[in-house]
JSON list of C-alpha atoms in Angstrom, two decimals:
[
{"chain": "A", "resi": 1, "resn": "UNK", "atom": "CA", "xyz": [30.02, -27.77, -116.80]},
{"chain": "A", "resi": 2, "resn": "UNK", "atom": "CA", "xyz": [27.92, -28.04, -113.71]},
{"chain": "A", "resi": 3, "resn": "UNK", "atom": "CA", "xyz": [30.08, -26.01, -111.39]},
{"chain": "A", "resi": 4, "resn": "UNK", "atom": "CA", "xyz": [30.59, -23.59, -114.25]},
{"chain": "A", "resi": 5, "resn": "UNK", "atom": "CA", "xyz": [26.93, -22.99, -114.24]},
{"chain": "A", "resi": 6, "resn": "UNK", "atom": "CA", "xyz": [26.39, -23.07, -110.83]},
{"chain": "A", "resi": 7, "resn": "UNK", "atom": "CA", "xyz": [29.27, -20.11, -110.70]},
{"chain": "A", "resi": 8, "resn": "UNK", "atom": "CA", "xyz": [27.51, -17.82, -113.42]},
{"chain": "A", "resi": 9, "resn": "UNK", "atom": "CA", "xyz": [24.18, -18.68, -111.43]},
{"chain": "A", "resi": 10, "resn": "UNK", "atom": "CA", "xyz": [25.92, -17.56, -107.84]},
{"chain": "A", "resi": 11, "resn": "UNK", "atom": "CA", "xyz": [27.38, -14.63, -109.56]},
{"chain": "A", "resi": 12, "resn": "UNK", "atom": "CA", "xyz": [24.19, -13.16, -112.03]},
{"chain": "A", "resi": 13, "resn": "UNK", "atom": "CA", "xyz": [22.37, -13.46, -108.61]},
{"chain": "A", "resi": 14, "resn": "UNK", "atom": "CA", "xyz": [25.18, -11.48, -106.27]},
{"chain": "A", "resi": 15, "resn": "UNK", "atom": "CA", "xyz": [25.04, -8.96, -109.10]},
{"chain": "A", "resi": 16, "resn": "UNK", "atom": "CA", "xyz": [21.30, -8.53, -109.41]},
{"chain": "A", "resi": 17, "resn": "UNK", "atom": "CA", "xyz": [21.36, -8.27, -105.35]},
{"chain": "A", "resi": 18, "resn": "UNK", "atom": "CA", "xyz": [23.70, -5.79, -105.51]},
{"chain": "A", "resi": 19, "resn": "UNK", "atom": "CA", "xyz": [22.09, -3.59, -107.96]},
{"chain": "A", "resi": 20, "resn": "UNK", "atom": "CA", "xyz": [18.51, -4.08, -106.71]},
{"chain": "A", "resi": 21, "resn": "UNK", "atom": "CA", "xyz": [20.32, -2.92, -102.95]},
{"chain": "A", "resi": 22, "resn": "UNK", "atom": "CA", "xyz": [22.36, -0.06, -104.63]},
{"chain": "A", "resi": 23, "resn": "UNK", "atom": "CA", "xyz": [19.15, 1.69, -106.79]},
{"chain": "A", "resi": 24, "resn": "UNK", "atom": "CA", "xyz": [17.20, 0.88, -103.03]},
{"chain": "A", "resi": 25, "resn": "UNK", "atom": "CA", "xyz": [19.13, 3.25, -101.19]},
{"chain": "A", "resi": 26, "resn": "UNK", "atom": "CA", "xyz": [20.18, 5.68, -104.13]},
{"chain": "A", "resi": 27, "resn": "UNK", "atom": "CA", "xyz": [16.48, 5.88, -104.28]},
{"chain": "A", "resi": 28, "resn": "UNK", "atom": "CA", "xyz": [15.89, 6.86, -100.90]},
{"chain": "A", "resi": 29, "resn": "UNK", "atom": "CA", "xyz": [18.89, 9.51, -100.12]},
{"chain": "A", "resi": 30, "resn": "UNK", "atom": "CA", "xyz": [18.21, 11.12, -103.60]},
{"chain": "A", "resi": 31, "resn": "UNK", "atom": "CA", "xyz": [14.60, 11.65, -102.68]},
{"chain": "A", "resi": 32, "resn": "UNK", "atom": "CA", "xyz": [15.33, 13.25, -98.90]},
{"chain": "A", "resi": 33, "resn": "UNK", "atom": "CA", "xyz": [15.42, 16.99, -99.13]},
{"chain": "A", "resi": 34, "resn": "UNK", "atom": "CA", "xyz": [18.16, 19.22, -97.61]},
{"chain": "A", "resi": 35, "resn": "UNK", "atom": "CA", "xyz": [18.25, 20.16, -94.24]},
{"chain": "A", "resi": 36, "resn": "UNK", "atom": "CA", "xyz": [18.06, 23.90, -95.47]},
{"chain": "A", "resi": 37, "resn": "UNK", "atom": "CA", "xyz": [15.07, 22.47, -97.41]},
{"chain": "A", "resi": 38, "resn": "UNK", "atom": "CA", "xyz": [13.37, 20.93, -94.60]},
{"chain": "A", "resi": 39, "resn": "UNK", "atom": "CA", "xyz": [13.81, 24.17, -92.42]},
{"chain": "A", "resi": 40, "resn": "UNK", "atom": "CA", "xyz": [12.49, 26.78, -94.92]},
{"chain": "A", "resi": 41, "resn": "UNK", "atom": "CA", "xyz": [9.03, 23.85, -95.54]},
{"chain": "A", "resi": 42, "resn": "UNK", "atom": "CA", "xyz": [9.01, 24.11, -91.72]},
{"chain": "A", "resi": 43, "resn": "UNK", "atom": "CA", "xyz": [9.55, 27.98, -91.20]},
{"chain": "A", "resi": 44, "resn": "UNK", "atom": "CA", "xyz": [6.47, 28.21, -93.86]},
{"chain": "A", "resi": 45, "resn": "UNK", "atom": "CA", "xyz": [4.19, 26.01, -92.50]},
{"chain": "A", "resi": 46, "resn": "UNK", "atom": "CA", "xyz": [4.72, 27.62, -88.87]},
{"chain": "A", "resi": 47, "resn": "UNK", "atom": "CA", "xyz": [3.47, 30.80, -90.53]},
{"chain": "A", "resi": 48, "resn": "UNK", "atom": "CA", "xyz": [0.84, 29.34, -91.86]},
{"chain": "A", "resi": 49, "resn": "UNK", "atom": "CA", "xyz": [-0.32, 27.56, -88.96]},
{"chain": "A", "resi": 50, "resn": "UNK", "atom": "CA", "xyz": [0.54, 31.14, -86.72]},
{"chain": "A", "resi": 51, "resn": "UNK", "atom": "CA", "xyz": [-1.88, 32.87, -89.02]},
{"chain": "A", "resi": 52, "resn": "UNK", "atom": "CA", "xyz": [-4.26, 30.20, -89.29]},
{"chain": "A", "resi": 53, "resn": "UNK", "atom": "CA", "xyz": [-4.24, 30.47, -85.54]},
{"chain": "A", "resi": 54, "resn": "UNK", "atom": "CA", "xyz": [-4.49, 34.34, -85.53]},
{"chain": "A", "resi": 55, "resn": "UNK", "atom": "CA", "xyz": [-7.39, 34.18, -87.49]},
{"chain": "A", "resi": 56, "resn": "UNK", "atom": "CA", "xyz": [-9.15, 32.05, -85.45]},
{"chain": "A", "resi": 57, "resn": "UNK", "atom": "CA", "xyz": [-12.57, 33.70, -83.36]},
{"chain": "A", "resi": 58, "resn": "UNK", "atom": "CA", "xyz": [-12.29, 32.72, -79.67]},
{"chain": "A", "resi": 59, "resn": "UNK", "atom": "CA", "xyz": [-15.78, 33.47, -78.53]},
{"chain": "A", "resi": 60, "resn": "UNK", "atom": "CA", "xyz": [-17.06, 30.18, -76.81]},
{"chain": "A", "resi": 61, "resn": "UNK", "atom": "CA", "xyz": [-15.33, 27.15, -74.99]},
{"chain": "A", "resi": 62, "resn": "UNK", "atom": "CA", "xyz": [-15.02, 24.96, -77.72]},
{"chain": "A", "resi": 63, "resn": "UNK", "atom": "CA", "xyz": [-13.52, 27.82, -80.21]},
{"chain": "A", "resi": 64, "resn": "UNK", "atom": "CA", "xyz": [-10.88, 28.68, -77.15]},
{"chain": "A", "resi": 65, "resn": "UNK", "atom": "CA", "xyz": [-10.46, 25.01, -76.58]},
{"chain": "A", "resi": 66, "resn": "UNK", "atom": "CA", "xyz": [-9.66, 24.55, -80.84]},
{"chain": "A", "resi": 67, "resn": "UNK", "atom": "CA", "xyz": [-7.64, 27.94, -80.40]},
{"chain": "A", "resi": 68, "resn": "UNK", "atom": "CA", "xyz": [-5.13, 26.08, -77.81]},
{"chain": "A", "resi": 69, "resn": "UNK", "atom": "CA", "xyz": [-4.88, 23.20, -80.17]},
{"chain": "A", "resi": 70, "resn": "UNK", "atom": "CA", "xyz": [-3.65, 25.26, -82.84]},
{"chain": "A", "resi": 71, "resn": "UNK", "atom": "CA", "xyz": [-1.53, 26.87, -79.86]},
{"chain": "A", "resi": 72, "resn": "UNK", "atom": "CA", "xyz": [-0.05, 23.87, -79.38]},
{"chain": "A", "resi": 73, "resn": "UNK", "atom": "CA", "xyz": [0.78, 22.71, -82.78]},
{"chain": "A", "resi": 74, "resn": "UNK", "atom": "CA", "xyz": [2.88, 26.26, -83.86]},
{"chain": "A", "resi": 75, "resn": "UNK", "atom": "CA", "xyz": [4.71, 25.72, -80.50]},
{"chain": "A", "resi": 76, "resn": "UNK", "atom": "CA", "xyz": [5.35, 22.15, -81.61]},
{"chain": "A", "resi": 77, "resn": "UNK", "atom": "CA", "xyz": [6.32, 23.47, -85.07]},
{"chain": "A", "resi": 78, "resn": "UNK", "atom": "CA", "xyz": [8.86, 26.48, -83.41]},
{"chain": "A", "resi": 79, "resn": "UNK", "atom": "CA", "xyz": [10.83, 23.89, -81.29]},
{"chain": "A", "resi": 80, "resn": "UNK", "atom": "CA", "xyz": [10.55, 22.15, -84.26]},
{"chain": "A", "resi": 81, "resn": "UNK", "atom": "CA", "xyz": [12.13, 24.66, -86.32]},
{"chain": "A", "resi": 82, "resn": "UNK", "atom": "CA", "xyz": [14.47, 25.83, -83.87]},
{"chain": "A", "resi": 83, "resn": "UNK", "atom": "CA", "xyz": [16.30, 22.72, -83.64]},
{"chain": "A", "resi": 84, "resn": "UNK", "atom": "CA", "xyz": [16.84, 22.46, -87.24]},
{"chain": "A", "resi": 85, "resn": "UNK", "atom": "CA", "xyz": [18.27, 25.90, -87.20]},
{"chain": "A", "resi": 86, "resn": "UNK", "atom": "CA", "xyz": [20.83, 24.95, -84.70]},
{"chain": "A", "resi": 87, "resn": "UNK", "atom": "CA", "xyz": [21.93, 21.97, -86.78]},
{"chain": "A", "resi": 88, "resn": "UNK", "atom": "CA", "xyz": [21.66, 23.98, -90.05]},
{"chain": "A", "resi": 89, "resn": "UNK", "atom": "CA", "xyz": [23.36, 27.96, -88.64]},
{"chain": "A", "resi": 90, "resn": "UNK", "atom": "CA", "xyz": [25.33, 26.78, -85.50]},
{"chain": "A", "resi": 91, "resn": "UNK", "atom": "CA", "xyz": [26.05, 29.49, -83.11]},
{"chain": "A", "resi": 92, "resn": "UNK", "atom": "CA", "xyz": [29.30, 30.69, -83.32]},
{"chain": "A", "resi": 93, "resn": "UNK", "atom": "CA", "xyz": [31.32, 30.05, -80.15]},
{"chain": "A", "resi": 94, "resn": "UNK", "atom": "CA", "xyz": [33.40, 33.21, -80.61]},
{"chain": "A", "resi": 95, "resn": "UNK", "atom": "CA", "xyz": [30.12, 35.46, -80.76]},
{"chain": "A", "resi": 96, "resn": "UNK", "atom": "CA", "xyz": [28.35, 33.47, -78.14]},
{"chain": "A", "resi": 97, "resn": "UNK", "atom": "CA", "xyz": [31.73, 34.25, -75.60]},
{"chain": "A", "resi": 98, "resn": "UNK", "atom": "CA", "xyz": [31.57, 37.73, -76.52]},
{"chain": "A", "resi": 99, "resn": "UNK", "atom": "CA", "xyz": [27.59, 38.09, -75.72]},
{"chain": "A", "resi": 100, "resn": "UNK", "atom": "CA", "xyz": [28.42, 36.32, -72.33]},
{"chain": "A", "resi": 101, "resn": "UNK", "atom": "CA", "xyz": [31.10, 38.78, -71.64]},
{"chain": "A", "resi": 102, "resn": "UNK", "atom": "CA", "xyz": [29.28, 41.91, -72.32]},
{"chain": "A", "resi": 103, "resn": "UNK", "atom": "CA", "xyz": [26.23, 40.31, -70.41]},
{"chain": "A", "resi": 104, "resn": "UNK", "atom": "CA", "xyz": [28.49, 39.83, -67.08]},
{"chain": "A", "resi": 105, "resn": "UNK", "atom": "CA", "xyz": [30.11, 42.85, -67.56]},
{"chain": "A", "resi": 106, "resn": "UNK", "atom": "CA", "xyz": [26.49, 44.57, -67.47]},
{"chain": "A", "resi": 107, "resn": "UNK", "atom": "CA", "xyz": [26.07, 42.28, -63.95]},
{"chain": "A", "resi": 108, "resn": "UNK", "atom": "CA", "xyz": [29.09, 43.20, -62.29]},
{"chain": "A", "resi": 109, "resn": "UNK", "atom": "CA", "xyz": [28.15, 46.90, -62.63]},
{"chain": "A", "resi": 110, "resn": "UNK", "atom": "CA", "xyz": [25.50, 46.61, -61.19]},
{"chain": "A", "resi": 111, "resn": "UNK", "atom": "CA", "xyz": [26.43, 44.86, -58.74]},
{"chain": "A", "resi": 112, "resn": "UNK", "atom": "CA", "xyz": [29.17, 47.25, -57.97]},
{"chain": "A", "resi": 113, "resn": "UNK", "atom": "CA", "xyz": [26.68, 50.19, -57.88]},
{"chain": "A", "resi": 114, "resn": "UNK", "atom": "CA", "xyz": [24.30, 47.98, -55.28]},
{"chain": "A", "resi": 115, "resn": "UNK", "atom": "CA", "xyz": [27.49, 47.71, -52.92]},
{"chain": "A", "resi": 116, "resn": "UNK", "atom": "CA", "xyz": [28.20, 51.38, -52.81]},
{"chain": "A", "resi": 117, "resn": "UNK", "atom": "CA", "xyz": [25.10, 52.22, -52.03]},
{"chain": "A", "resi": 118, "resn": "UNK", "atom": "CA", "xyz": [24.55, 49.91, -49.63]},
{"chain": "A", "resi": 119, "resn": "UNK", "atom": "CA", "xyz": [28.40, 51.00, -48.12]},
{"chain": "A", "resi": 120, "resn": "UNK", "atom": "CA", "xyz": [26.75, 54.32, -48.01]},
{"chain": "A", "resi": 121, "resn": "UNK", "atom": "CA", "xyz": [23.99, 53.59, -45.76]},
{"chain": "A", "resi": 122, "resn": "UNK", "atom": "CA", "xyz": [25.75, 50.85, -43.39]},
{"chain": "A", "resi": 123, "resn": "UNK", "atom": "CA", "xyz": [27.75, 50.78, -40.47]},
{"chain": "A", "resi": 124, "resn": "UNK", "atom": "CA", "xyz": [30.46, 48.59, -41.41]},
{"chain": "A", "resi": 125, "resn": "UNK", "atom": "CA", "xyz": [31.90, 49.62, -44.49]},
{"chain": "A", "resi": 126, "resn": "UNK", "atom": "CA", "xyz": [34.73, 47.10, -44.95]},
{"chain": "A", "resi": 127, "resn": "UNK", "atom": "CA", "xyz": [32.33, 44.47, -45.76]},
{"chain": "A", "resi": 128, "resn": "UNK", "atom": "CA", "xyz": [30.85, 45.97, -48.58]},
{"chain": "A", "resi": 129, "resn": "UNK", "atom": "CA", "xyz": [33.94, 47.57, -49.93]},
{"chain": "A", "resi": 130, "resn": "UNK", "atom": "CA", "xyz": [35.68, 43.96, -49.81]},
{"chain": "A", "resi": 131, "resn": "UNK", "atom": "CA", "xyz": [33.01, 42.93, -51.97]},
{"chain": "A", "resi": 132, "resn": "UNK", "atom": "CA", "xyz": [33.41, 45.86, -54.04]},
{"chain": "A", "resi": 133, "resn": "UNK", "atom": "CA", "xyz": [37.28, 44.68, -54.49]},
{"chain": "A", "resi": 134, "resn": "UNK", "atom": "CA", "xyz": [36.42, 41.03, -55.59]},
{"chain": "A", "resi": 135, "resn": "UNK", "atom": "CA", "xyz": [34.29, 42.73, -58.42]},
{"chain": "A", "resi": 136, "resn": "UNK", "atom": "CA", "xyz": [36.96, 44.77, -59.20]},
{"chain": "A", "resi": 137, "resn": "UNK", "atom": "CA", "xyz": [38.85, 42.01, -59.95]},
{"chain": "A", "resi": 138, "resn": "UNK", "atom": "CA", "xyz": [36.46, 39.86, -61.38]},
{"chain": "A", "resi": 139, "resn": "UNK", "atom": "CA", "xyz": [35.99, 43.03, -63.81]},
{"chain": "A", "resi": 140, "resn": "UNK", "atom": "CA", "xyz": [39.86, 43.07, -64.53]},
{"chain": "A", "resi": 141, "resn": "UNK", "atom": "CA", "xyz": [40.05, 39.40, -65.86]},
{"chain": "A", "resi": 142, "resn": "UNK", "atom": "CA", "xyz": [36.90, 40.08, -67.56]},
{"chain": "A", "resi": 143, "resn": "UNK", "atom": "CA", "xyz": [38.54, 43.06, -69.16]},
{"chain": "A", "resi": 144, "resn": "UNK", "atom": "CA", "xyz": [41.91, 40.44, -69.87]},
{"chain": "A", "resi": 145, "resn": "UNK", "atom": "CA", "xyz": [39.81, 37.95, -71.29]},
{"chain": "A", "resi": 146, "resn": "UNK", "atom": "CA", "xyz": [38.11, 40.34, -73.55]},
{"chain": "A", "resi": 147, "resn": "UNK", "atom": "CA", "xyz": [41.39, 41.29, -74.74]},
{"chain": "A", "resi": 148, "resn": "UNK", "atom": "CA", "xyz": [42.97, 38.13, -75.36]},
{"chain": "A", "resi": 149, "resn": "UNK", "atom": "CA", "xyz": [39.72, 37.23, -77.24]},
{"chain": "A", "resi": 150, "resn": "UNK", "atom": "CA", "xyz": [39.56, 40.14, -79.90]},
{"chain": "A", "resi": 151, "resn": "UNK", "atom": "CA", "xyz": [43.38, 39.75, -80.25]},
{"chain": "A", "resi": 152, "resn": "UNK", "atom": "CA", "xyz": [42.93, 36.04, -80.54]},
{"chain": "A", "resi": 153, "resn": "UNK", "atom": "CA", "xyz": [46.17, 35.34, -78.40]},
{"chain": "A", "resi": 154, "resn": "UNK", "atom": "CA", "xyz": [44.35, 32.10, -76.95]},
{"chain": "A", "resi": 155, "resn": "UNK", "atom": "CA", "xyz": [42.01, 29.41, -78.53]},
{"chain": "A", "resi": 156, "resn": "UNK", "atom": "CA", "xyz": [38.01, 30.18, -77.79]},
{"chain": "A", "resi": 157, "resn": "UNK", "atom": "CA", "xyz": [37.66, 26.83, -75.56]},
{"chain": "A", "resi": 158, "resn": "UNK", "atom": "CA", "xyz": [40.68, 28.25, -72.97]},
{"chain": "A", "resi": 159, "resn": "UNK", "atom": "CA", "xyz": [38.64, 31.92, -73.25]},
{"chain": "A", "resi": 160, "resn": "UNK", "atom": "CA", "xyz": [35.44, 30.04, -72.52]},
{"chain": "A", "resi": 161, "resn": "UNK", "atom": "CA", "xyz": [36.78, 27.88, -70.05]},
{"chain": "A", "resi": 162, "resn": "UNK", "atom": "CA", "xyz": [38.33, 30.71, -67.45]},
{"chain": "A", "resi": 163, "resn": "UNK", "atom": "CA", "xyz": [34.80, 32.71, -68.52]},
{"chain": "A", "resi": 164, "resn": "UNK", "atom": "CA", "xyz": [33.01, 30.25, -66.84]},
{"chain": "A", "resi": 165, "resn": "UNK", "atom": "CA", "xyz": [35.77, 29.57, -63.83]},
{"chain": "A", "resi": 166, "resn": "UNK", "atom": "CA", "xyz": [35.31, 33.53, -63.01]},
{"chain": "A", "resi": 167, "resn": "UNK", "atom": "CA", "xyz": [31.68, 33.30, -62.59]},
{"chain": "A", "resi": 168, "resn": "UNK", "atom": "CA", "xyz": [32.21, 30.83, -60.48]},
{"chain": "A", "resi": 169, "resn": "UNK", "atom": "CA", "xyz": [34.17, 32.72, -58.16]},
{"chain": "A", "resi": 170, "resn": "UNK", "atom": "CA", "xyz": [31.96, 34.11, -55.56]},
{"chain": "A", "resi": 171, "resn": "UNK", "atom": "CA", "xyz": [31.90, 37.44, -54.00]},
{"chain": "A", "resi": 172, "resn": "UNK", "atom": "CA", "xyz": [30.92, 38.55, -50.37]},
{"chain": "A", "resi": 173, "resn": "UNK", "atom": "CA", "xyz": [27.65, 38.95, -49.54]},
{"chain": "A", "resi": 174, "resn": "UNK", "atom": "CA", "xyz": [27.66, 41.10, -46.29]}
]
């Protein structure tokens, strides 16, 4: 009778234990908002706190020296918010690739343009025009990789990955 006792006792207790630790931490991930939620009550109280600070006179020391405080706080807030939006809308890596390939495209022409000119006005040509050749051909596997990423013919980390090894190829600088 003792032990049966002592049982029920060990058991009413393991069960009370375990409900008292199961409401505990229902209680606290039922109460934690969204991550959506938490960026939108961020986003809103940066605009507040940006208006706040817009309002705000700036006449003497101490007003500028409150001014910079707010300053501080909506810059706070923004990285804030911005690293919440990164968790919450990640950047697509197929966007981001093609951003990075229009933005080195942009580079290499200009480049390019700065090396004829400068072919124009020099000496030795061969330099410049050997330079000119290594964008060319930098501008050719950009154009390939640009193709093989719309067509999707290879996956975005072996796009991204001979992106970055053709920047890394340097040209002449005569």
């Amino acid at each position: 009778m003792k032990i049966n006792k002592k049982l029920m006792s060990t058991t009413l207790c393991g069960a009370l234990i375990l409900t008292i630790g199961i409401s505990l931490s229902y209680g606290t991930t039922a109460q934690k908002p969204s991550k959506k939620e938490q960026l939108e009550t961020l986003k809103s109280q940066e605009k507040e706190e940006k208006d706040k600070l817009e309002r705000m006179p700036s006449n003497t020391l101490e007003e500028v020296e409150k001014q910079n405080e707010q300053g501080d706080k909506v810059k706070q807030l923004g990285i804030k918010v911005g690293k919440l939006d990164k968790e919450v809308n990640p950047i697509d890596p197929k966007a981001e690739l093609k951003e990075l390939i229009i933005s080195y495209n942009n580079i290499l022409d200009v480049k390019m343009s700065f090396n004829e000119s400068n072919a124009m006005k020099a000496q030795d040509k061969s330099a410049w025009k050997k330079a000119n050749e290594i964008l060319g051909q930098k501008k050719q596997t950009l154009a390939q990789i640009e193709k093989d990423l719309k067509e999707g013919n290879k996956p975005i980390e072996t796009l991204t990955e001979e992106f970055e090894n053709l920047r890394k190829v340097e040209e002449l600088n005569p």
